[in-house]
């Protein structure tokens, strides 16, 4: 959470305008930009300079946990009360592999989702002040946090890229 | 996520969809007040569900004997229908996950309804093991939980594998399905009013489409797809092992896993067409579900149908080649025995009818595809019937051979299961965007400022 | 697990104990002194069985039985090992006597008819009423009884002569012609006894000695010993069956002469002719034999003269052989002549006195004369009878319509029935005095000279029914009439009679000792009279040996009416066990069927189950047809026992009554009823029904199910082993083991092969445990199905009803499979029908076990394939995966007080009293199957543990083995190389069904049937 008191929210109809604004703001050393988009757009990620995220760790750990759990469980339950069936050994590992596989997938998938939710902080129900319903429809939004001192040059940069709409946010109530 | 293809995107798939806004509008309008037809269908499906549970209740009260099952045919319509629905469930995750990993540009428009179909099909299939067992009130004994009997399930039993495979498959597809809808729920939220707005506010979990959300979302989506892909293949393999692990002649075959997976995709894609065609008509989505999409789907059908046919022929060949009397007996009996008609329905519907798809004109005729897909659905139900019933009725002991005749109760439950599935699907078409809005936009042209520019958008 | 089992048993015992206690309490005062086999009744302990000896009354063979009672309830009937006739074995009908005892349709008490309605009255009133009527009847009293051997018969006679009147005995299955023929031939008015065990060759002229003829259990055992190869694979006596239809006995023959109906006499005489020509002594019959050359016989019978000649020579050669019959299926117009001819044949060949015993004989077999019944009927219709007493017979059902019995009986002013339950005759009666069931009554039998058996009540009378033994009723009625028959109760009467008969030759230490030994052992045998060669006497009556007359002479088919091996003459028709027992020949249950030659049927465009109209000059019935290769093309056959109109909930309306088609003909001179009397017209009705059969396919379809071996091919075991050593034997199976990869799995059931590593024991320690196994000798097994019913009785196996069987849901744990190999009705030749009792094979590598998700099916440490009912959720995967299809599923609760649907299996009070408290009663939705009688195994093991000794070989006896009349089954621990089963398993004939195909390692070993003809190569 930045200490900035407020910021500017610009909505663009065109992707290239939005990208231009982002690039320039970054060049100007603006941090903590929040970009709204109706679709996942790699140009934006590049412009913001994203690298690999941590979700994959959740996936891996979850999956391995699943494998281990299944192996331990099947083995233990078989030894717990050894009953012979069809002349097969008490520990019929090949059969257990299937259980292990399924558990791997299950745990992996669930922990991935958990990882995602943690990383993007949803679900959350806080009021969406700095937001525009248009963002899910067609528009792109760029929010640059800025205090009163920086406010003007930020505005200048944004306006240079023909925003369809420019809103000032004094409270800084948004929570990116 | 982001497709490698650059400008002009979408040209090949959705020539007539111009702007992002249009997508939202045209897709979300399906979520408005439903018309009479929808209510009629809903009423019909509710009636069917009534039939379904009445039949089941009779069976629980009187005993599983109200089915036509007997010795030696201990599995019949119930297991057939179980396998049928599990098979249907497959194309969903296939289209969404596998085609996603392969970056197939045409999946975006269909994968949402395919996924929905998957979830509901598994919900339907999941009921059948319960319906089928003799003591449903003890069915939970298949689930491993610490109990006073100090007894754990037998993990060597394919049925226990089933329990794990199917529940896992249901959970993962449901999660995958829901995750995909979150951005579109947000879209719906931003468009909707009244109770719908509240509903989507909840379901969209406060999604806003920020760069950070999209970034992690895309990554997570890839990992899930990567996990779901082998799962798809495993689940129907496990289902096939219910049979292949048995020593019943006609079941005990190594090709069963791939054979069943192919069959599952085959039937699933057919079912997608069966469902997509009416939706397209009702909601006027011709621009989104274009002929190209159906063309791609029918090519997939063509491929899998050839695999399935090949599997049939391999089975017959191996039976003959094994020179084992019981094996040969079963397959001879399949073609010319008591259930010859079922076998020939299977061969015609799954082997012969899809041949039509070699012709572009057929592939491009929506109505023809619809009819063909119906044939395939029927054929694939009979495939399972043939595999299960003909094999059991004609096993090792000639003196113990017997025939099985499905009862009214079984028919009631079979029909009811379609109603149960239809019920959920109907709700889906009205509550969730049946076409993936956000992902569809990925294959549309990017909104660049027109050049040479006269004053921009406004 | 053993703990779990013990706990469960304990609970069961508590339940059964408290239920039975009340009975136990009062059992001694109501019944006279009961001498149990092991412990006196006052020492009955809950959970411990008490045994009582008695005599089986289901047919006239007079088998000795002993009855297992638990907490005062009879739960199982078994053959009395001490009894010279049953020797521990028992037939299906014998087992079913329990269902007669607990038949829910028995009369609740005495009843009188008022205004057409039956009204309950007290015994006091009833006896008073009867006494009064008898008073007024003068000498016009008719007593119509079934065969009543021993003291009961004597009491009947005393009573009738005391009150003035006549007594007529009537049995449908009467051997009067045989008795008459013996009288004519040897001057002895007896039914001969036959020594199957000594016979080197058995010639059966349609005598179904394995099913209904004379003494089936005894003769099956006898032939089981002589007619199968010994340990050295030799000394097998051949059986040749001469008759128009292959009965079960015929199916077990090695050769079949499908002779024309009625030509038995001619063929027998022709054979005697040949033997006499070779120097046999034909006595006064020499001139007769002259007339019957093989050529003549061939002409009459339709088989080749040279074949008859050859058979005759072999018969003379294989001394001592025996010729039997003709039985009831030979009861045509000249039955006496036919019987005489067969006796002559035996005599000419010199076998009388060796295998045919007429001096030391007189089997208890019924031999009443139908002529007397006709006379009685005439008297009744002429109003010559005031009071008619009917006991132990049901002429209103069993007589041909032409006999006019029903009308005549109706004219009698006062009709009294002693029936236990409603039957067609009791339905006409004015007074019903329900008799006690045989297992509740006193009695005795004298099946042959020197054999005296006591029939004692095995339990207090079933409290649901206020019955009273007929003997007691008659005595008290006589007392009311002021006639003294020398005893107050039948018990005293009986005992007095024995006391009079007793002399020191029967036992030196006094009558009391003799009497109690009689009760203890159930039988007293006295030194038998020595048999000797008899002199053949000239006939004192006119006889013709030519083909008999048949009514409806020009009609297409000759109708053969034969007693059913399940329902006899219909007396057992109200027993669900027997109704549901697949007929050993047709495998059909519950309903009647018309047997017709397969080719004939196909040429008429008939399929199995097509309903046809069978029309004789006397009546017509409609019945589904069953096409059978084992019957002449000009003959159709109907079994007796069906078509009851008023015989309780299980007997009424099942099938058709074959007797309706017959004329009321009397055979001369014996006076017996002619059963093979008419020809019939068969016309399709166009209707069809699914037969209630358990038969799938009737051939083996080239699978190794019941392979056979030719006698000539036996005895080369060493050579085989040698070949095996050189690897020329069939490929060895390789089995993947938990450890050590693939190891070869031997496919012979050698004792030392057990346990196969990782097969039937998994990780159990084989050395700790026995490996229970069974061996079944298919050369002995006749397919009589006694084992199936014994199993039902022991293991509470439910009956499911006709519709369920039709759907394929039959419940028997033992399925008697019947495969045709060689059956040709067109000419004389070898016949080969294979019977195979299929039960749970208790596989080492049981396919049913690993597929069960909840361990309901698992392997016990002692090698049993356990089925835990209360774990089962009913996925039925195990049944699918069982290659032997021996698992049966409870589609409904077949054991409840009420049926799930009409006509479905259920166990109303007091039928459920028969349940074995040591075995769980299964309900809706669980799988079940043969358990190798695990309750008996555990009981024996526990006893051994208490006595601190190992379980001995042969100590554990499953119900099927116990009851098998052919002694075909051996059970024991195959881990013990000295056990009998382990030795049998090493026999060169041993194989295991399908084992070479799917490596299931069954614990049930079969010994191949041995044939005289070559088994074609490639054929199994």
Coordinates of N, CA and C in Angstrom, one line a residue, chain C residues 845-946:
Chain C
X845 N -6.5 -67.8 -7.0 CA -6.5 -66.5 -7.6 C -7.9 -66.1 -8.0
X846 N -8.7 -65.8 -6.9 CA -10.1 -65.6 -7.2 C -10.3 -64.3 -7.9
X847 N -10.9 -64.3 -9.1 CA -11.1 -63.0 -9.8 C -12.1 -62.1 -9.1
X848 N -13.0 -62.8 -8.3 CA -14.1 -62.0 -7.7 C -13.5 -61.1 -6.5
X849 N -12.4 -61.5 -6.0 CA -11.9 -60.8 -4.8 C -11.4 -59.4 -5.0
X850 N -10.4 -59.2 -5.9 CA -9.7 -57.9 -6.0 C -10.7 -56.8 -6.5
X851 N -11.8 -57.2 -7.2 CA -12.6 -56.2 -7.7 C -13.6 -55.6 -6.7
X852 N -13.8 -56.3 -5.6 CA -14.7 -55.8 -4.6 C -14.2 -54.6 -3.9
X853 N -14.9 -53.5 -4.0 CA -14.3 -52.2 -3.4 C -14.3 -52.2 -1.9
X854 N -15.1 -53.1 -1.2 CA -15.3 -53.0 0.2 C -14.8 -54.3 0.9
X855 N -14.0 -55.1 0.3 CA -13.5 -56.4 0.9 C -14.6 -57.3 1.3
X856 N -15.8 -57.2 0.7 CA -16.8 -58.2 1.1 C -16.4 -59.6 0.6
X857 N -15.7 -59.6 -0.5 CA -15.2 -60.9 -1.0 C -13.7 -60.9 -0.8
X858 N -13.2 -61.7 0.0 CA -11.8 -61.8 0.3 C -11.4 -63.2 0.6
X859 N -10.1 -63.4 0.8 CA -9.6 -64.7 1.0 C -9.2 -65.0 2.4
X860 N -9.8 -66.1 3.0 CA -9.5 -66.4 4.4 C -8.1 -67.1 4.4
X861 N -7.5 -67.1 5.6 CA -6.2 -67.7 5.7 C -6.2 -69.2 5.4
X862 N -7.4 -69.8 5.5 CA -7.4 -71.3 5.2 C -7.9 -71.5 3.8
X863 N -7.8 -70.5 3.0 CA -8.0 -70.7 1.6 C -9.4 -70.6 1.1
X864 N -10.3 -70.3 2.0 CA -11.7 -70.1 1.6 C -11.9 -68.8 0.9
X865 N -12.8 -68.7 -0.1 CA -13.2 -67.5 -0.7 C -14.3 -66.9 0.1
X866 N -14.0 -66.1 1.0 CA -15.0 -65.6 2.0 C -15.9 -64.6 1.4
X867 N -17.2 -64.6 1.8 CA -18.1 -63.6 1.4 C -18.8 -63.0 2.6
X868 N -18.4 -61.7 2.9 CA -19.0 -61.1 4.2 C -20.2 -60.3 3.8
X869 N -21.4 -60.9 4.2 CA -22.6 -60.3 3.7 C -22.8 -58.8 4.2
X870 N -22.4 -58.6 5.5 CA -22.7 -57.3 6.0 C -21.7 -56.2 5.6
X871 N -20.7 -56.6 4.7 CA -19.8 -55.6 4.1 C -20.4 -55.3 2.7
X872 N -21.2 -56.2 2.2 CA -21.5 -56.1 0.7 C -22.4 -54.9 0.5
X873 N -22.1 -54.1 -0.5 CA -23.0 -53.0 -0.9 C -23.7 -53.3 -2.2
X874 N -23.3 -54.4 -2.8 CA -24.1 -54.9 -4.0 C -23.7 -54.3 -5.3
X875 N -22.4 -54.1 -5.5 CA -22.0 -53.6 -6.9 C -22.1 -54.7 -7.9
X876 N -22.1 -56.0 -7.5 CA -22.2 -57.1 -8.4 C -21.0 -57.3 -9.3
X877 N -19.9 -56.5 -9.0 CA -18.7 -56.7 -9.8 C -18.2 -58.1 -9.7
X878 N -18.2 -58.6 -8.5 CA -17.7 -60.0 -8.2 C -18.4 -61.0 -9.1
X879 N -19.7 -60.9 -9.2 CA -20.5 -61.8 -10.0 C -20.1 -61.7 -11.5
X880 N -19.9 -60.5 -11.9 CA -19.5 -60.3 -13.3 C -18.2 -61.0 -13.6
X881 N -17.3 -60.8 -12.6 CA -15.9 -61.3 -12.8 C -15.7 -62.8 -12.5
X882 N -16.8 -63.4 -12.0 CA -16.7 -64.8 -11.7 C -16.8 -65.7 -13.0
X883 N -15.8 -66.3 -13.4 CA -15.9 -67.1 -14.7 C -16.8 -68.3 -14.5
X884 N -17.1 -68.7 -13.3 CA -18.0 -69.9 -13.1 C -19.4 -69.5 -12.9
X885 N -19.7 -68.2 -12.7 CA -21.0 -67.7 -12.5 C -21.7 -68.5 -11.4
X886 N -21.1 -68.5 -10.2 CA -21.6 -69.2 -9.1 C -22.1 -68.3 -8.0
X887 N -22.0 -67.0 -8.3 CA -22.5 -66.0 -7.3 C -23.9 -65.7 -7.6
X888 N -24.7 -65.7 -6.5 CA -26.1 -65.3 -6.7 C -26.4 -64.1 -5.9
X889 N -27.2 -63.2 -6.4 CA -27.5 -61.9 -5.8 C -28.9 -61.8 -5.3
X890 N -29.1 -61.2 -4.1 CA -30.4 -61.0 -3.6 C -31.0 -59.8 -4.2
X891 N -31.8 -60.0 -5.3 CA -32.4 -58.9 -6.0 C -33.5 -58.2 -5.2
X892 N -34.1 -59.1 -4.3 CA -35.1 -58.6 -3.4 C -34.7 -59.3 -2.1
X893 N -35.5 -59.0 -1.0 CA -35.4 -59.8 0.2 C -36.3 -61.0 -0.1
X894 N -35.7 -62.2 -0.2 CA -36.5 -63.4 -0.5 C -36.8 -64.1 0.8
X895 N -36.4 -63.6 1.9 CA -36.5 -64.3 3.1 C -37.4 -63.7 4.1
X896 N -38.2 -62.7 3.7 CA -39.0 -61.9 4.6 C -40.3 -62.7 4.9
X897 N -41.1 -62.1 5.8 CA -42.4 -62.7 6.1 C -43.4 -62.5 5.0
X898 N -43.2 -61.4 4.2 CA -44.1 -61.1 3.1 C -43.2 -61.1 1.8
X899 N -43.8 -61.5 0.7 CA -43.1 -61.5 -0.6 C -43.0 -60.0 -1.1
X900 N -41.9 -59.7 -1.7 CA -41.8 -58.4 -2.3 C -42.8 -58.1 -3.3
X901 N -43.1 -59.1 -4.1 CA -44.2 -59.1 -5.1 C -44.8 -60.5 -5.0
X902 N -46.0 -60.6 -5.6 CA -46.7 -61.9 -5.6 C -45.9 -63.0 -6.2
X903 N -45.9 -64.2 -5.7 CA -45.3 -65.3 -6.3 C -43.8 -65.3 -6.1
X904 N -43.3 -64.4 -5.3 CA -41.8 -64.3 -5.1 C -41.4 -64.9 -3.8
X905 N -40.2 -65.4 -3.7 CA -39.7 -66.1 -2.6 C -39.9 -65.4 -1.3
X906 N -40.4 -66.1 -0.3 CA -40.5 -65.5 1.1 C -40.7 -66.7 2.1
X907 N -40.6 -66.3 3.3 CA -40.5 -67.4 4.3 C -41.5 -67.1 5.4
X908 N -42.8 -67.4 5.2 CA -43.8 -67.1 6.2 C -43.7 -68.0 7.4
X909 N -44.1 -67.6 8.6 CA -44.2 -68.5 9.7 C -45.0 -69.8 9.3
X910 N -44.6 -71.0 9.7 CA -43.4 -71.3 10.4 C -42.3 -71.8 9.5
X911 N -42.4 -71.4 8.2 CA -41.4 -71.9 7.3 C -40.0 -71.4 7.8
X912 N -39.9 -70.2 8.3 CA -38.6 -69.7 8.7 C -38.1 -70.4 10.0
X913 N -38.9 -71.3 10.6 CA -38.3 -72.1 11.7 C -37.2 -73.0 11.2
X914 N -37.2 -73.3 9.9 CA -36.2 -74.2 9.4 C -34.8 -73.6 9.3
X915 N -34.8 -72.3 9.3 CA -33.5 -71.6 9.1 C -32.4 -72.1 10.1
X916 N -31.2 -72.3 9.5 CA -30.1 -72.8 10.4 C -29.5 -71.6 11.1
X917 N -29.6 -71.6 12.4 CA -29.2 -70.4 13.2 C -27.7 -70.1 13.1
X918 N -26.9 -71.0 12.5 CA -25.5 -70.8 12.4 C -25.2 -70.0 11.1
X919 N -26.2 -69.8 10.3 CA -25.9 -69.1 9.0 C -26.8 -67.9 8.9
X920 N -26.1 -66.8 8.5 CA -26.8 -65.5 8.3 C -28.0 -65.7 7.3
X921 N -29.1 -65.1 7.6 CA -30.2 -65.0 6.6 C -30.0 -63.8 5.8
X922 N -29.8 -63.9 4.5 CA -29.5 -62.8 3.6 C -30.7 -62.0 3.3
X923 N -30.5 -60.7 3.0 CA -31.6 -59.8 2.6 C -31.2 -59.0 1.4
X924 N -32.2 -58.2 0.9 CA -32.1 -57.4 -0.2 C -30.7 -56.8 -0.5
X925 N -30.1 -57.0 -1.7 CA -29.0 -56.2 -2.1 C -27.6 -56.8 -1.8
X926 N -27.5 -58.0 -1.3 CA -26.2 -58.5 -1.0 C -25.9 -59.8 -1.9
X927 N -24.7 -60.0 -2.2 CA -24.2 -61.1 -3.0 C -24.0 -62.3 -2.0
X928 N -24.3 -63.5 -2.5 CA -24.0 -64.7 -1.7 C -23.5 -65.8 -2.6
X929 N -23.0 -66.9 -2.0 CA -22.5 -68.0 -2.8 C -22.1 -69.1 -1.8
X930 N -21.7 -70.2 -2.4 CA -21.2 -71.4 -1.6 C -20.1 -71.0 -0.7
X931 N -20.2 -71.4 0.6 CA -19.1 -71.0 1.6 C -18.3 -72.2 2.0
X932 N -18.4 -73.3 1.3 CA -17.8 -74.6 1.7 C -18.4 -75.0 3.1
X933 N -19.6 -74.6 3.4 CA -20.2 -74.8 4.7 C -19.2 -74.3 5.8
X934 N -18.8 -73.1 5.7 CA -17.8 -72.6 6.7 C -18.3 -72.8 8.1
X935 N -19.6 -72.7 8.4 CA -20.0 -72.9 9.7 C -19.7 -74.3 10.2
X936 N -19.7 -75.3 9.4 CA -19.3 -76.6 9.8 C -17.8 -76.7 10.0
X937 N -17.1 -76.0 9.1 CA -15.6 -76.0 9.3 C -15.3 -75.5 10.7
X938 N -15.9 -74.3 11.0 CA -15.5 -73.6 12.2 C -16.0 -74.5 13.4
X939 N -17.2 -75.1 13.3 CA -17.7 -75.9 14.4 C -16.7 -77.0 14.7
X940 N -16.2 -77.7 13.6 CA -15.3 -78.8 13.8 C -14.0 -78.3 14.4
X941 N -13.5 -77.2 13.9 CA -12.2 -76.6 14.4 C -12.3 -76.3 15.9
X942 N -13.5 -75.7 16.2 CA -13.6 -75.3 17.6 C -13.7 -76.6 18.5
X943 N -14.4 -77.6 18.0 CA -14.4 -78.8 18.8 C -13.0 -79.4 19.0
X944 N -12.3 -79.4 17.9 CA -10.9 -79.9 17.9 C -10.1 -79.1 18.9
X945 N -10.3 -77.8 18.9 CA -9.5 -76.9 19.8 C -9.9 -77.3 21.2
X946 N -11.2 -77.4 21.5 CA -11.6 -77.7 22.9 C -10.9 -79.1 23.3

